[in-house]
Coordinates of C-alpha atoms and ligand atoms in Angstrom, one line a residue:
X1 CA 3.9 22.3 -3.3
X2 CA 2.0 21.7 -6.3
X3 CA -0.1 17.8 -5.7
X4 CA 0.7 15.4 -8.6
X5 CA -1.3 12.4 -9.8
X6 CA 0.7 8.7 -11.2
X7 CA 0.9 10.0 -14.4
X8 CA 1.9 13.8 -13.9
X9 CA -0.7 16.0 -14.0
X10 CA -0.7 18.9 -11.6
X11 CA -4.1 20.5 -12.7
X12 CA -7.7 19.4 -11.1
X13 CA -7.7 16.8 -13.9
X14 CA -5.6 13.8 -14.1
X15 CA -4.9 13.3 -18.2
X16 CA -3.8 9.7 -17.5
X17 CA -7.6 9.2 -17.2
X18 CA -9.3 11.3 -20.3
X19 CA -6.0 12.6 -22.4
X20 CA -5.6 10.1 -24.6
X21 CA -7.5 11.3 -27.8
X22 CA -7.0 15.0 -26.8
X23 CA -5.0 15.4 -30.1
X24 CA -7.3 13.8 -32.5
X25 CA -10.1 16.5 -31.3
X26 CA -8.3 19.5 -29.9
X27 CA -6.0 20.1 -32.9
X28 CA -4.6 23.6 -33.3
X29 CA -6.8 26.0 -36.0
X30 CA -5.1 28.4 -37.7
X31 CA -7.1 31.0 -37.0
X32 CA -6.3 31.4 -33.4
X33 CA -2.7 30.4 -34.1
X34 CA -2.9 33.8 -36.0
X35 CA -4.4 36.0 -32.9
X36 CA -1.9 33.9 -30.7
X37 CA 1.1 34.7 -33.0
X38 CA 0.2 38.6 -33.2
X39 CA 0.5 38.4 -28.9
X40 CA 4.1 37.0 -29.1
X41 CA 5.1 39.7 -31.8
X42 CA 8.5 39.1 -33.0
X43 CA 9.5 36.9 -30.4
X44 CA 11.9 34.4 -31.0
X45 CA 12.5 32.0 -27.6
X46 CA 9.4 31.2 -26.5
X47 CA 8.2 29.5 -23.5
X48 CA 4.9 27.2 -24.0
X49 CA 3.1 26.5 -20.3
X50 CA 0.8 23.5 -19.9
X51 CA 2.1 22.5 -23.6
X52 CA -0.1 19.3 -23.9
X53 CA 0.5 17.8 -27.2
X54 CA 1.9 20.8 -28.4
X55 CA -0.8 22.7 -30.2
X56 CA -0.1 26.2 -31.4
X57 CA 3.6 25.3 -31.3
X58 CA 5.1 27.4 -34.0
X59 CA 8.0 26.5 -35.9
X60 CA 9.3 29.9 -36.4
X61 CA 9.8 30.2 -33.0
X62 CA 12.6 28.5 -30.6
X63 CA 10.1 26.9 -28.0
X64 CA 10.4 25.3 -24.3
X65 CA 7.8 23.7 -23.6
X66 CA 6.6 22.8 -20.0
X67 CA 4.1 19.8 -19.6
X68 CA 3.5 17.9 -16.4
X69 CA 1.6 15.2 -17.4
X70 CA 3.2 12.3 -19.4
X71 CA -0.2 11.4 -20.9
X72 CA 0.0 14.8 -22.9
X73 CA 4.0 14.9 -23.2
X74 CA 3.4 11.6 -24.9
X75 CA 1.6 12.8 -27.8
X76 CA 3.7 15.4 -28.9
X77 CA 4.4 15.0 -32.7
X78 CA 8.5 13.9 -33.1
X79 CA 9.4 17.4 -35.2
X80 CA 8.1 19.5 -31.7
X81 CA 10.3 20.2 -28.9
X82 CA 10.5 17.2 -26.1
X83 CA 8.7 18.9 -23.1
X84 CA 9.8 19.8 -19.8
X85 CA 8.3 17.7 -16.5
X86 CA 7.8 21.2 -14.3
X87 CA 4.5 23.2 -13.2
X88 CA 3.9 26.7 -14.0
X89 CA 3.7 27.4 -10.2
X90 CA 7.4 26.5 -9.4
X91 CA 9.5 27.1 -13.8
X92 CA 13.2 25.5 -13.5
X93 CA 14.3 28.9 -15.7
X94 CA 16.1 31.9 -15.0
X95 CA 14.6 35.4 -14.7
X96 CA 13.8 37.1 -18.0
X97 CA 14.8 33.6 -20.0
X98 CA 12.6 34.2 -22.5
X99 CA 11.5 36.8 -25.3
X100 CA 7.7 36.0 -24.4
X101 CA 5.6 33.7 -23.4
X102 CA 2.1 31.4 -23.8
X103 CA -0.3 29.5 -21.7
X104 CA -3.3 28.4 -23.8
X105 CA -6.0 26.3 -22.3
X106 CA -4.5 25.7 -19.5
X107 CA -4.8 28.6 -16.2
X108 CA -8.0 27.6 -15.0
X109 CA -6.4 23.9 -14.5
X110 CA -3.7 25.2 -12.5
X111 CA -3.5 24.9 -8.7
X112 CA -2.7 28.4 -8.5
X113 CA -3.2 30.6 -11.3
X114 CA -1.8 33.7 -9.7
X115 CA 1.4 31.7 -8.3
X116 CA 2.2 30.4 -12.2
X117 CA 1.1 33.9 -13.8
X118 CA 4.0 35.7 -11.5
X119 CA 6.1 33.0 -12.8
X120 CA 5.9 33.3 -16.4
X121 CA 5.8 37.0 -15.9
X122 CA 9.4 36.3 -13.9
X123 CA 10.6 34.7 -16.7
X124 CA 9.9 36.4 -19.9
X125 CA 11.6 39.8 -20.7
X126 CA 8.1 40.8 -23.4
X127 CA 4.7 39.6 -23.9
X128 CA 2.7 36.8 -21.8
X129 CA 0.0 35.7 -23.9
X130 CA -2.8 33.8 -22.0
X131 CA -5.8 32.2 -23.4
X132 CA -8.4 31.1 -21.6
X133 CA -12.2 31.9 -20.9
X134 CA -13.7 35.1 -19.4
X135 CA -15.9 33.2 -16.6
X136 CA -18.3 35.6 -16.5
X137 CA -19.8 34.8 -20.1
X138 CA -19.1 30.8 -20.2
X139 CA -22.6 30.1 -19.4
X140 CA -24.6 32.7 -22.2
X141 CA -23.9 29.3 -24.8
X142 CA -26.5 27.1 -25.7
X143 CA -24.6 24.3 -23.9
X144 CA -26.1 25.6 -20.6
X145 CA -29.7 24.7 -21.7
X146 CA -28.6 21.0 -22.4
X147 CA -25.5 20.5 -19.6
X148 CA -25.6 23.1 -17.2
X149 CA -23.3 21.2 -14.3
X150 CA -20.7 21.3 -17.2
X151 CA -20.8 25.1 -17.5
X152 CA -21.3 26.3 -13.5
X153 CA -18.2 24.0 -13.7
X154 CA -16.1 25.9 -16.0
X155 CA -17.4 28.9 -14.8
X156 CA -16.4 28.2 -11.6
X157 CA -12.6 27.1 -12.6
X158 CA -12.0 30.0 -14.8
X159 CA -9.9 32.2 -12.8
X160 CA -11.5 36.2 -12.8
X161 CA -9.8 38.2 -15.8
X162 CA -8.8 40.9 -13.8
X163 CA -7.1 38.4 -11.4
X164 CA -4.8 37.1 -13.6
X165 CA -4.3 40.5 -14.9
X166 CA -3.2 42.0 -11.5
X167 CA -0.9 38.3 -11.6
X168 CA 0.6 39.3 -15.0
X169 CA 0.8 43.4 -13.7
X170 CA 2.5 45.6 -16.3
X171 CA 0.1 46.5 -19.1
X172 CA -2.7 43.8 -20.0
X173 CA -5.0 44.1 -22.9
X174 CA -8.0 41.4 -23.3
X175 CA -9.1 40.9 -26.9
X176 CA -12.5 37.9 -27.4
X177 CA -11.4 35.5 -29.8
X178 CA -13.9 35.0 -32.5
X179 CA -14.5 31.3 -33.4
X180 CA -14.2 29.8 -36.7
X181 CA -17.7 27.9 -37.8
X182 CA -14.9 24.9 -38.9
X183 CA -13.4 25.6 -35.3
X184 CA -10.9 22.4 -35.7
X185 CA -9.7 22.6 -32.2
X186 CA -12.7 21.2 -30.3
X187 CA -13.5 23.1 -27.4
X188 CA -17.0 23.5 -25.9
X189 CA -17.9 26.5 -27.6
X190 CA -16.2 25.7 -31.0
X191 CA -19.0 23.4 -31.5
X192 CA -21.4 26.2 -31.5
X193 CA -22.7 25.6 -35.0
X194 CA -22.1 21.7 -35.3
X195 CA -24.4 20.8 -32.3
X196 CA -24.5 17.0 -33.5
X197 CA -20.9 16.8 -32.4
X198 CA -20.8 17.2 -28.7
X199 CA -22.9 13.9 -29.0
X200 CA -19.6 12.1 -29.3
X201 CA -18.3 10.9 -26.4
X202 CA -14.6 11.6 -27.4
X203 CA -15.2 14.9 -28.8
X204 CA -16.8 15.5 -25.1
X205 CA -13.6 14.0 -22.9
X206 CA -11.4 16.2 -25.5
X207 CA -12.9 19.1 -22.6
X208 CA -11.7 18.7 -19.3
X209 CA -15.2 20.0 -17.4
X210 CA -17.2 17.1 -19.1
X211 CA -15.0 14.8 -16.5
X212 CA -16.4 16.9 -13.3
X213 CA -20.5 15.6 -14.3
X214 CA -21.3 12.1 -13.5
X215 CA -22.2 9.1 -16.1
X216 CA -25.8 9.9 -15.3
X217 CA -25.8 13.3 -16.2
X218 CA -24.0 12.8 -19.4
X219 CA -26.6 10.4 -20.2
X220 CA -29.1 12.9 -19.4
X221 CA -27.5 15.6 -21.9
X222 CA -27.5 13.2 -24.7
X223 CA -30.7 11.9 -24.6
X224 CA -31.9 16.1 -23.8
X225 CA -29.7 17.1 -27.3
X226 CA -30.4 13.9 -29.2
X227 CA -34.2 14.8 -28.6
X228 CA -33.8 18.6 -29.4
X229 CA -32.3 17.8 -32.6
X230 CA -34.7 15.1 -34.3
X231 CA -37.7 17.6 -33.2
X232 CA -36.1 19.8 -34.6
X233 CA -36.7 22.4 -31.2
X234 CA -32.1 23.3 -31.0
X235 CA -32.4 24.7 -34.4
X236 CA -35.7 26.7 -33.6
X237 CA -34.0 28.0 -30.9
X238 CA -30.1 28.1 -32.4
X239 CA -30.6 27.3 -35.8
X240 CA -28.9 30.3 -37.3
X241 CA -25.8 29.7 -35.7
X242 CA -25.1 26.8 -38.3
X243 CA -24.2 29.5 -40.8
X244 CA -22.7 31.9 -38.9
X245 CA -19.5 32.1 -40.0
X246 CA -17.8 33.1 -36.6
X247 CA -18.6 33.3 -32.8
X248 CA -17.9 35.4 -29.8
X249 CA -18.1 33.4 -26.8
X250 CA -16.0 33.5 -23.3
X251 CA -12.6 32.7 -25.7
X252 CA -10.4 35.8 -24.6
X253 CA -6.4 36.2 -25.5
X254 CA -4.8 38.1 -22.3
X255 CA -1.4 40.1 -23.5
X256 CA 0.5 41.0 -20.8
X257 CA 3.8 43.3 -21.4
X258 CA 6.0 44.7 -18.4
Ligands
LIG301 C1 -6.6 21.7 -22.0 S1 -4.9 21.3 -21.9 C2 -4.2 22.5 -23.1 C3 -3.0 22.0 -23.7 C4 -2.4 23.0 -24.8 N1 -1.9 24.2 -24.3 C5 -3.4 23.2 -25.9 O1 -3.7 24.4 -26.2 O2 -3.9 22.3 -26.5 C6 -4.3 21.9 -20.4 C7 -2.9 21.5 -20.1 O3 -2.5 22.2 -18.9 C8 -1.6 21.3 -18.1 N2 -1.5 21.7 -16.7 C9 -2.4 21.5 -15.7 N3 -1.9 22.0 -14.6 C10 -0.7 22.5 -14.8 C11 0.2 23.2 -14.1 N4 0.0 23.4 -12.8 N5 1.3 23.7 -14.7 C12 1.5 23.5 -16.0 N6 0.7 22.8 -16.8 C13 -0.5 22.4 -16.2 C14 -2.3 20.0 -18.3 O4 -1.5 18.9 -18.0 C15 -2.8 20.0 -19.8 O5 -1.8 19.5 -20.7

């Protein structure tokens, strides 16, 4: 049975606690909606897992979406589907439900990744599309120089690609996911180019693994940045990534068909 905190949440973060701006920062860019919307093809029921606040929710499509914690489920814009209390371990739908399927953000949260994976997988007759972060590149970012507890953290919570392939079975493809310079969903890595940002603390609790350090060490990474920056040491080392228009990091899209 999957464990459930006060306010819903069934992942190794309780959103009760650090959801509450997540759709100010973490709002959907069209870029990766485009990637995401190729992996559903022409889909037309579409199951969202571990919805949140409904990002990369698109209106062509009929959506369910799933969302355990009432935090999230709260900030769903009126126009977007009202979201189903269930977990991706244990989905109240019938075999082969759905046309295809999406879990974005979310797996490495999950109490078992491999248990929710077959789920979905039960449920949808074509495509699973799964993004997440391949755990074996989230630490070659610049992030790791300045907060390294933050990325041994994700990299320890991202579930192994090939896991969650063997979960999915059928045929998988893995495609990286480049990121936009104007990222305007603000993960980790989207602030690749706009170093100055991750000095906010909101833009920081906008990414789960920033919760897992203590106050003391996110003290520590400010002052570490904030110092970089005015000697001007991050742009000798990273300066050219301000204009690079796009970046490959750990940001992978998993397409599963049967
Ligand atoms: C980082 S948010 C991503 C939300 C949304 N998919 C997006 O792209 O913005 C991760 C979401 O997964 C949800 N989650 C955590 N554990 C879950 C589980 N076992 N089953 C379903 N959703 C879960 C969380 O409540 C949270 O809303």
């Amino acid at each position: 049975m999957v464990m459930r905190t006060y306010d819903g949440s069934a992942g190794d973060v309780d959103y009760a606690g650090i959801g509450a701006g997540y759709s100010s920062y973490r709002r959907p860019d069209e870029r990766i909606a485009r990637a995401i919307a190729l992996a559903l093809g022409d889909a037309r029921e579409v199951l969202n897992v571990g919805a949140g606040t409904g990002s990369y929710e698109n209106p062509g499509h009929t959506i369910t979406a799933v969302e355990p914690s009432l935090a999230m489920r709260a900030q769903r814009p009126a126009q977007l589907a009202t979201a189903i209390d269930a977990v991706a371990e244990d989905l109240p739908f019938a075999d082969g439900q759905f046309d295809a399927s999406m879990a974005l953000f979310s797996v490495h949260q999950w109490s078992d990744a491999e248990a929710g994976l077959r789920e979905m997988r039960r449920v949808t007759r074509g495509p699973v599309a799964v993004l997440t972060c391949d755990p074996t590149l989230v630490r070659d970012f610049w992030l790791y120089d300045y907060a390294p507890d933050v990325l041994d953290t994700e990299a320890r919570r991202y579930p192994r690609l090939n896991t969650l392939a063997e979960a999915l079975g059928g045929t998988v493809t893995v495609e990286p996911v480049p990121i936009p310079l104007d990222c305007t969903d603000g993960f980790n890595e989207a602030y690749y180019g706009r170093p100055e940002m991750l000095l906010d603390p909101a833009a920081r609790q906008a990414c789960s693994a920033w919760s897992f350090i203590g106050d003391q060490a996110r003290q520590e990474f400010d002052t570490s940045l904030r110092r970089a920056l005015g000697s001007g040491a991050w742009d000798e080392a990273f300066g050219p990534l301000r204009h690079r228009p796009t970046y490959n990091g750990s940001l992978v899209l998993l397409r599963a068909t049967p």
